[in-house]
mmCIF file of C-alpha atoms in Angstrom:
data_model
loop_
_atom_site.group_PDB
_atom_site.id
_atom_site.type_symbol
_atom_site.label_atom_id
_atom_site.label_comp_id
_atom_site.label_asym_id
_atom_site.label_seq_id
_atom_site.Cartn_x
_atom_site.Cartn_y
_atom_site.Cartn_z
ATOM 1 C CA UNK A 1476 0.000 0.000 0.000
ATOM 2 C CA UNK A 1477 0.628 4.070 -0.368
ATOM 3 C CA UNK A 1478 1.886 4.356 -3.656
ATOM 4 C CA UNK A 1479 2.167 7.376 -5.309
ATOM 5 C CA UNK A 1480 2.716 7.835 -9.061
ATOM 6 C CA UNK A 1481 3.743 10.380 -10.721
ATOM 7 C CA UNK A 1482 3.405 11.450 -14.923
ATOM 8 C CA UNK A 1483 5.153 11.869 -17.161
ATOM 9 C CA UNK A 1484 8.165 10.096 -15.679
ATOM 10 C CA UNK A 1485 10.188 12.331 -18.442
ATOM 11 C CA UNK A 1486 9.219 15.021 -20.412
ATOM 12 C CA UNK A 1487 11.205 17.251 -22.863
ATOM 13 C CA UNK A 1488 9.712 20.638 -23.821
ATOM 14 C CA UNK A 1489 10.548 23.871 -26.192
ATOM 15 C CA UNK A 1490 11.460 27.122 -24.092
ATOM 16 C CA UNK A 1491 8.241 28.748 -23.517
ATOM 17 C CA UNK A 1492 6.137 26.050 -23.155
ATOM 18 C CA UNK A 1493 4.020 24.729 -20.260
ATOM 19 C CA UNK A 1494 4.386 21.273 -18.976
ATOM 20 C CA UNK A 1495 1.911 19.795 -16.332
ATOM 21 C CA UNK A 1496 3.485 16.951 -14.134
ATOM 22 C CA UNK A 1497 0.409 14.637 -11.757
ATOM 23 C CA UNK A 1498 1.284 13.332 -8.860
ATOM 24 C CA UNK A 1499 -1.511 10.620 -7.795
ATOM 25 C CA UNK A 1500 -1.974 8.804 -4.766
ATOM 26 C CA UNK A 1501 -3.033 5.388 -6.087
ATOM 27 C CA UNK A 1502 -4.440 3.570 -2.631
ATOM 28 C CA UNK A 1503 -5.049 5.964 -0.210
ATOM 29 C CA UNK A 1504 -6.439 9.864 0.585
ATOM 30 C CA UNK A 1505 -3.739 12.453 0.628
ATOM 31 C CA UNK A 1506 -5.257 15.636 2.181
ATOM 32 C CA UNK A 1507 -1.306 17.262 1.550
ATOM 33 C CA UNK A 1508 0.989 16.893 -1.158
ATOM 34 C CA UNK A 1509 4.305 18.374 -1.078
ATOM 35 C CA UNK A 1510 6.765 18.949 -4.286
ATOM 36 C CA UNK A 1511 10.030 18.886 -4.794
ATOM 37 C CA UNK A 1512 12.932 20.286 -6.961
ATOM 38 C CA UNK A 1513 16.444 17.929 -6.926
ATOM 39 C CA UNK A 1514 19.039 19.537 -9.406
ATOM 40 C CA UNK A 1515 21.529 16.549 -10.506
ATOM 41 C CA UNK A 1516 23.790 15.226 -7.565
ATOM 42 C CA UNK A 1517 21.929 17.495 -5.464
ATOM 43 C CA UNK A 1518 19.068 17.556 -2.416
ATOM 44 C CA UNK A 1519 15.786 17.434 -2.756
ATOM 45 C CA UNK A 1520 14.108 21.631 -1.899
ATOM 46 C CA UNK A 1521 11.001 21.714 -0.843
ATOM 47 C CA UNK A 1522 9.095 24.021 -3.954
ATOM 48 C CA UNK A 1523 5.394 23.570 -2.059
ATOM 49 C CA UNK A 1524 3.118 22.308 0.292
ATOM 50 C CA UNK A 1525 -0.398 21.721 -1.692
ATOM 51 C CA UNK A 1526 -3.644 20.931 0.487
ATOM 52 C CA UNK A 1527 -6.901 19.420 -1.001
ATOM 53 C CA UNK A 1528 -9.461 22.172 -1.615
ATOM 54 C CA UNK A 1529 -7.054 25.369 -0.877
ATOM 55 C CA UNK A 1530 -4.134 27.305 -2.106
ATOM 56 C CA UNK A 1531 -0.759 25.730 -2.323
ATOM 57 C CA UNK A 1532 1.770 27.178 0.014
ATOM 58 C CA UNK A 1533 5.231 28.167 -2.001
ATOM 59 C CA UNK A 1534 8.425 28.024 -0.100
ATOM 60 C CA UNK A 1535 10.408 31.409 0.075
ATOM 61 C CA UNK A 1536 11.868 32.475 -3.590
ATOM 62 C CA UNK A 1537 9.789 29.965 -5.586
ATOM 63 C CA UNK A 1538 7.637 31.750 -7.883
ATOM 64 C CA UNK A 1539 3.894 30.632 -7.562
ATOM 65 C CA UNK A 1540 2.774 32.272 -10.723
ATOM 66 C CA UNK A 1541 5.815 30.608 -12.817
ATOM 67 C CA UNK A 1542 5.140 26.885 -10.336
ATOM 68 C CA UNK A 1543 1.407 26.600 -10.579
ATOM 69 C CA UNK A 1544 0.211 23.988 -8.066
ATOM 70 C CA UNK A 1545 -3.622 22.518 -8.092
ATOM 71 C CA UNK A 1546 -4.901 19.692 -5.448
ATOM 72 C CA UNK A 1547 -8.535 19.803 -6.866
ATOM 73 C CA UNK A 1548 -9.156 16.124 -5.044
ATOM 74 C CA UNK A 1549 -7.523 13.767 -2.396
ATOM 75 C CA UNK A 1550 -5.475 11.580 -4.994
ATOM 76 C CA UNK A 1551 -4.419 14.216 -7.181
ATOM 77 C CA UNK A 1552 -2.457 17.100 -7.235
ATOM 78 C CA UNK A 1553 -0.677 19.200 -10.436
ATOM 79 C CA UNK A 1554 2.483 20.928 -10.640
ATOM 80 C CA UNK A 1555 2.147 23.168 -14.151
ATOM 81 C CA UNK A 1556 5.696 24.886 -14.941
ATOM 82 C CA UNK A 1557 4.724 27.734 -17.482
ATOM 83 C CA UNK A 1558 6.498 29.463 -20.108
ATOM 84 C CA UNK A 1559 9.770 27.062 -18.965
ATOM 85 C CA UNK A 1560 13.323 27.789 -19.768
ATOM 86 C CA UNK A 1561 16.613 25.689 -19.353
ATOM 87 C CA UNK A 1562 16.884 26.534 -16.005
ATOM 88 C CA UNK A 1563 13.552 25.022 -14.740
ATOM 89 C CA UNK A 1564 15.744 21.674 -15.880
ATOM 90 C CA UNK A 1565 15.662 19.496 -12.917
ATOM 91 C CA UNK A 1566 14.032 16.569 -11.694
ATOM 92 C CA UNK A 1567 10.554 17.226 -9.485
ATOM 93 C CA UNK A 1568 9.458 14.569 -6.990
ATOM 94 C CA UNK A 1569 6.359 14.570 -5.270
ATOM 95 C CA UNK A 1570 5.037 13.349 -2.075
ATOM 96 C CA UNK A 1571 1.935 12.758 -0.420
ATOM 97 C CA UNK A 1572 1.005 12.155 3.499
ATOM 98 C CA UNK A 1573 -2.281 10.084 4.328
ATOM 99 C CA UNK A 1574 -5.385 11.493 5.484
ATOM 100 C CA UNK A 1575 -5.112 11.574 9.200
ATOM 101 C CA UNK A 1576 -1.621 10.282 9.455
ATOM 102 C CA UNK A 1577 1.186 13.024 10.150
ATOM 103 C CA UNK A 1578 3.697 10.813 10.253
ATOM 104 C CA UNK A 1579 5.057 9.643 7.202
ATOM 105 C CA UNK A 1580 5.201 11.090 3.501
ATOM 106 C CA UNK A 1581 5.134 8.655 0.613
ATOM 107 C CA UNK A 1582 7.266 9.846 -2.237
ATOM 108 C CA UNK A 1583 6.585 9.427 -6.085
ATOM 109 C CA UNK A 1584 8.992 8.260 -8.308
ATOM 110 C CA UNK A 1585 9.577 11.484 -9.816
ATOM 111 C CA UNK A 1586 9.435 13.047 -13.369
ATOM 112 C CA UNK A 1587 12.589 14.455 -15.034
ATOM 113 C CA UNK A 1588 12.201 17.937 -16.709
ATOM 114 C CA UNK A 1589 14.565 18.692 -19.794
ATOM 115 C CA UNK A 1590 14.062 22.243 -21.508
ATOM 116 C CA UNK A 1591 15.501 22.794 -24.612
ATOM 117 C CA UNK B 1087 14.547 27.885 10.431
ATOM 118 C CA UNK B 1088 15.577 24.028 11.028
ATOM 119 C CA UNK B 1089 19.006 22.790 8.877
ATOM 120 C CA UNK B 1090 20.255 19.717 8.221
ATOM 121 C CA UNK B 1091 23.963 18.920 7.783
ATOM 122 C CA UNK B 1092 25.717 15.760 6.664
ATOM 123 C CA UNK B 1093 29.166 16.202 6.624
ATOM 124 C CA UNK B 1094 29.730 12.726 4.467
ATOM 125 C CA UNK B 1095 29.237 13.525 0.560
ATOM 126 C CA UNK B 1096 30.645 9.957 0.073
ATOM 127 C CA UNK B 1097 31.342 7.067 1.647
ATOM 128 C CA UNK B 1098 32.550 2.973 1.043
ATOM 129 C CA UNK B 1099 32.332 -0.041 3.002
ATOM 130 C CA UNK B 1100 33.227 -3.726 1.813
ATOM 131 C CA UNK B 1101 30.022 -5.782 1.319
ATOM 132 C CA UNK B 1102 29.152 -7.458 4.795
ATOM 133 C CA UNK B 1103 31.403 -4.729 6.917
ATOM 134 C CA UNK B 1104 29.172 -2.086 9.144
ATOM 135 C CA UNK B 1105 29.250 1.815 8.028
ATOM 136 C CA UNK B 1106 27.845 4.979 9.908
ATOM 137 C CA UNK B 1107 26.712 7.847 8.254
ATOM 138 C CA UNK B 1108 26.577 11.462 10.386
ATOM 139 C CA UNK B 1109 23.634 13.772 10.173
ATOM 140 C CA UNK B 1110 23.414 16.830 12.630
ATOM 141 C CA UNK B 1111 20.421 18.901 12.421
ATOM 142 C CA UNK B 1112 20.060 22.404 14.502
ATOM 143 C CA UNK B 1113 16.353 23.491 15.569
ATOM 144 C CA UNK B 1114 14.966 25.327 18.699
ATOM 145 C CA UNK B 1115 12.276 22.796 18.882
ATOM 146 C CA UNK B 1116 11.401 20.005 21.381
ATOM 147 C CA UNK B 1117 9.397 17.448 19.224
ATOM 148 C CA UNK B 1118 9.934 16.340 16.081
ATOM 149 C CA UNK B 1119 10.779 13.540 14.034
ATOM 150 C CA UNK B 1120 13.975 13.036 11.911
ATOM 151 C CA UNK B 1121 14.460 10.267 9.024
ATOM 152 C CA UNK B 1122 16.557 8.563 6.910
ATOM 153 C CA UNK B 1123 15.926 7.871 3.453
ATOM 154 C CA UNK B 1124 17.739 6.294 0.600
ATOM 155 C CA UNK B 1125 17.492 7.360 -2.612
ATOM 156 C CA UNK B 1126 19.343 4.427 -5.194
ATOM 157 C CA UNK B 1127 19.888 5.449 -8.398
ATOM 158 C CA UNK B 1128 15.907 4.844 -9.914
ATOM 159 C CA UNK B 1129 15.973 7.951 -7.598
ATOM 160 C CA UNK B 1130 12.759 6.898 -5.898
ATOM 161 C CA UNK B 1131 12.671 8.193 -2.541
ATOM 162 C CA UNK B 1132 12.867 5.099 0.506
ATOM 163 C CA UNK B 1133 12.128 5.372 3.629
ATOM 164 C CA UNK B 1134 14.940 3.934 5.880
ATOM 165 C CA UNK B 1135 14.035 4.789 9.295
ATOM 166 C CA UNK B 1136 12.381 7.158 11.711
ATOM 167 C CA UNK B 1137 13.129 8.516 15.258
ATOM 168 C CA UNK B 1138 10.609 10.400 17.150
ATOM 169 C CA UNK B 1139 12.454 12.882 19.047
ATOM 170 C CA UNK B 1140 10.554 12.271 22.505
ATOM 171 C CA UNK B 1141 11.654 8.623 22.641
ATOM 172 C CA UNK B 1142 14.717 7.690 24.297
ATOM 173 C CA UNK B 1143 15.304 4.529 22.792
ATOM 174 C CA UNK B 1144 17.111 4.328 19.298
ATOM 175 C CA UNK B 1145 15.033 3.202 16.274
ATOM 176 C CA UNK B 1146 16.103 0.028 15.076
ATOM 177 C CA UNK B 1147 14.906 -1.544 11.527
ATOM 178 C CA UNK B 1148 16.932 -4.687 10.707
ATOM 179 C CA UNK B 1149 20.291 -4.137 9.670
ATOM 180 C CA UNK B 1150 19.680 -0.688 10.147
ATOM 181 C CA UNK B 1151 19.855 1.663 13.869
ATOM 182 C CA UNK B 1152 20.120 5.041 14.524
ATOM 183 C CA UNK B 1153 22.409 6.769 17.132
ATOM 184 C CA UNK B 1154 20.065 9.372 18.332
ATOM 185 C CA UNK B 1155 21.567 12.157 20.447
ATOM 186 C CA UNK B 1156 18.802 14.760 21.161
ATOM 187 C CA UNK B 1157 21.229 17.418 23.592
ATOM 188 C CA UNK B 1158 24.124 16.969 20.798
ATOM 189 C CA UNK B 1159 21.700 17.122 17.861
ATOM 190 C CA UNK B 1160 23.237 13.907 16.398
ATOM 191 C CA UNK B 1161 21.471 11.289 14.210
ATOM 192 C CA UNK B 1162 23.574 8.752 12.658
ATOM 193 C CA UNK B 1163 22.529 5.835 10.705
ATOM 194 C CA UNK B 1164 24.415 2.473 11.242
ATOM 195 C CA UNK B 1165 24.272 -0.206 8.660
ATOM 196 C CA UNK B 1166 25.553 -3.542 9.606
ATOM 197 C CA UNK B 1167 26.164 -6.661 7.346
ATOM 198 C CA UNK B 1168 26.466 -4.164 4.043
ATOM 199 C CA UNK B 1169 24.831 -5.328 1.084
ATOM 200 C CA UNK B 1170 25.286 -4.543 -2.827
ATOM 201 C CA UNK B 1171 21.426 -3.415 -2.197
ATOM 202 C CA UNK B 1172 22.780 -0.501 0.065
ATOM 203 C CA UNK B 1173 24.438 1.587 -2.547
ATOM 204 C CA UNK B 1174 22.615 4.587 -3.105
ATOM 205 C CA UNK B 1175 22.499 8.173 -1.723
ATOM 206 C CA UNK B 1176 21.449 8.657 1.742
ATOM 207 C CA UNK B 1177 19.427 11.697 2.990
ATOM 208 C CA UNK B 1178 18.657 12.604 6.658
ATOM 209 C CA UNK B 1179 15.570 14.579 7.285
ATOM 210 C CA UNK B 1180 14.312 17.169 9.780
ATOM 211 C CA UNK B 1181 10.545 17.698 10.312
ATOM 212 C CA UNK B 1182 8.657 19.286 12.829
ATOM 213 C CA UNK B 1183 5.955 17.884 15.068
ATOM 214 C CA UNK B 1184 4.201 21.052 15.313
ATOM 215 C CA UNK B 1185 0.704 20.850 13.331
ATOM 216 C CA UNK B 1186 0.644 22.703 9.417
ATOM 217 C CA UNK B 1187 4.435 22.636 9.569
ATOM 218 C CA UNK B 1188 4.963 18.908 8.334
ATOM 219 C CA UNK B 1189 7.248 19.684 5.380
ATOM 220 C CA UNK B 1190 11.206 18.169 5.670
ATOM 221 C CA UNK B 1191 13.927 19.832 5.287
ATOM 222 C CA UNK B 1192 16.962 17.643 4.167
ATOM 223 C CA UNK B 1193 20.594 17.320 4.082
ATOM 224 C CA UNK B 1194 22.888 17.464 1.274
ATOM 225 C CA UNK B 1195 22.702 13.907 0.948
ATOM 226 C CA UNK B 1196 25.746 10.868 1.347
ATOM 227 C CA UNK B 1197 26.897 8.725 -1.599
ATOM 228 C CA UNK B 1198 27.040 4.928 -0.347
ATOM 229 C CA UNK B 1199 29.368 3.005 -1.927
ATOM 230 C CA UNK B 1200 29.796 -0.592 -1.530
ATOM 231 C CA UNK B 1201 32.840 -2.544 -2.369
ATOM 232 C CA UNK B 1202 32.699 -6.225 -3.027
#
């Protein structure tokens, strides 16, 4: 149990696009969702904490109107990166907590981001 | 704010041997939980361990224990009988117990390498 998927798993885009990345809890209610940026051989920075039904909460110096972030129900939340550029490059990892449960956050598998 | 430090960026044992890994984290707060998760090189995000920070007694999950110092702000992961299944990078992770402020903050991360 708590799986959490994630699609695409890769995705390469043209500069000025818009790429939308799902994060899905397959098996269980995730009231928060949290995403992550990891630039290669780096951490993982926490980008924002999204909640079922409300706005997203953006970490300090992440853009929210460049990092769009929608949790419209309890198994699915969106990360949208508009008009992306080379720099937005990096590999983005969700994860989700259970409904109830504060303890433990169940990662995706992540989706790697390549802008050309 | 809470950091995370892991002084480590990469590390070897011989297959069957026992390594430690160092984390130290720095916080003003009295509950919270720390973690250690593996990340191998699917990059998928593990789970390792967890220590809640109001319980004495080190967590212990098979061939892998924590040394959990709460006054020195210590939290080192031991891994006995090493396996090839070990390599990967190891993260330590700081979150808070406080309610709405359940996101982790992690170290820089340690490189596993095990030698046959």
């Amino acid at each position: 149990g708590a799986v959490v998927s994630q699609h695409p798993s890769w995705v390469i885009c043209k500069s000025g696009t818009s790429v939308k990345i799902e994060c899905r809890s397959l098996d269980f209610q995730a009231t928060t969702m949290f995403w992550y940026r990891q630039f290669p051989k780096q951490s993982l920075m926490l980008m924002a904490t999204s909640n079922e039904g409300s706005k997203a909460t953006y970490e300090q110096g992440v853009e929210k109107d460049k990092f769009l972030i929608n949790h419209a129900s309890l198994t699915l939340s969106t990360l949208t990166v508009t008009s992306a550029h080379p720099e937005d490059s990096s590999f983005y990892i969700c994860s989700a907590r259970i409904a109830g449960d504060r303890n433990e956050q169940f990662f995706g598998p992540g989706t790697r981001l390549t802008v050309l | 704010a809470q950091t995370v430090t892991q002084s480590q960026p990469e590390m070897s044992v011989q297959e069957a041997e026992t390594v430690t890994l160092s984390c130290t984290y720095d916080t003003s707060e009295s509950d919270y939980y720390l973690f250690w998760y593996k990340q191998p090189p699917s990059r998928q995000m593990i789970l390792v361990i967890r220590q809640e920070a109001y319980k004495q007694q080190n967590a212990t999950e098979n061939r892998f224990s924590v040394n959990f110092q709460k006054a020195a702000k210590s939290f080192s992961l031991k891994i006995s009988d090493s396996q090839l299944g070990d390599a990967a990078m190891y993260f330590c992770a700081y979150r808070s117990a406080n309610f709405g402020n359940e996101k982790l903050t992690f170290g820089t991360g340690t490189r596993l390498t095990i030698i046959p």
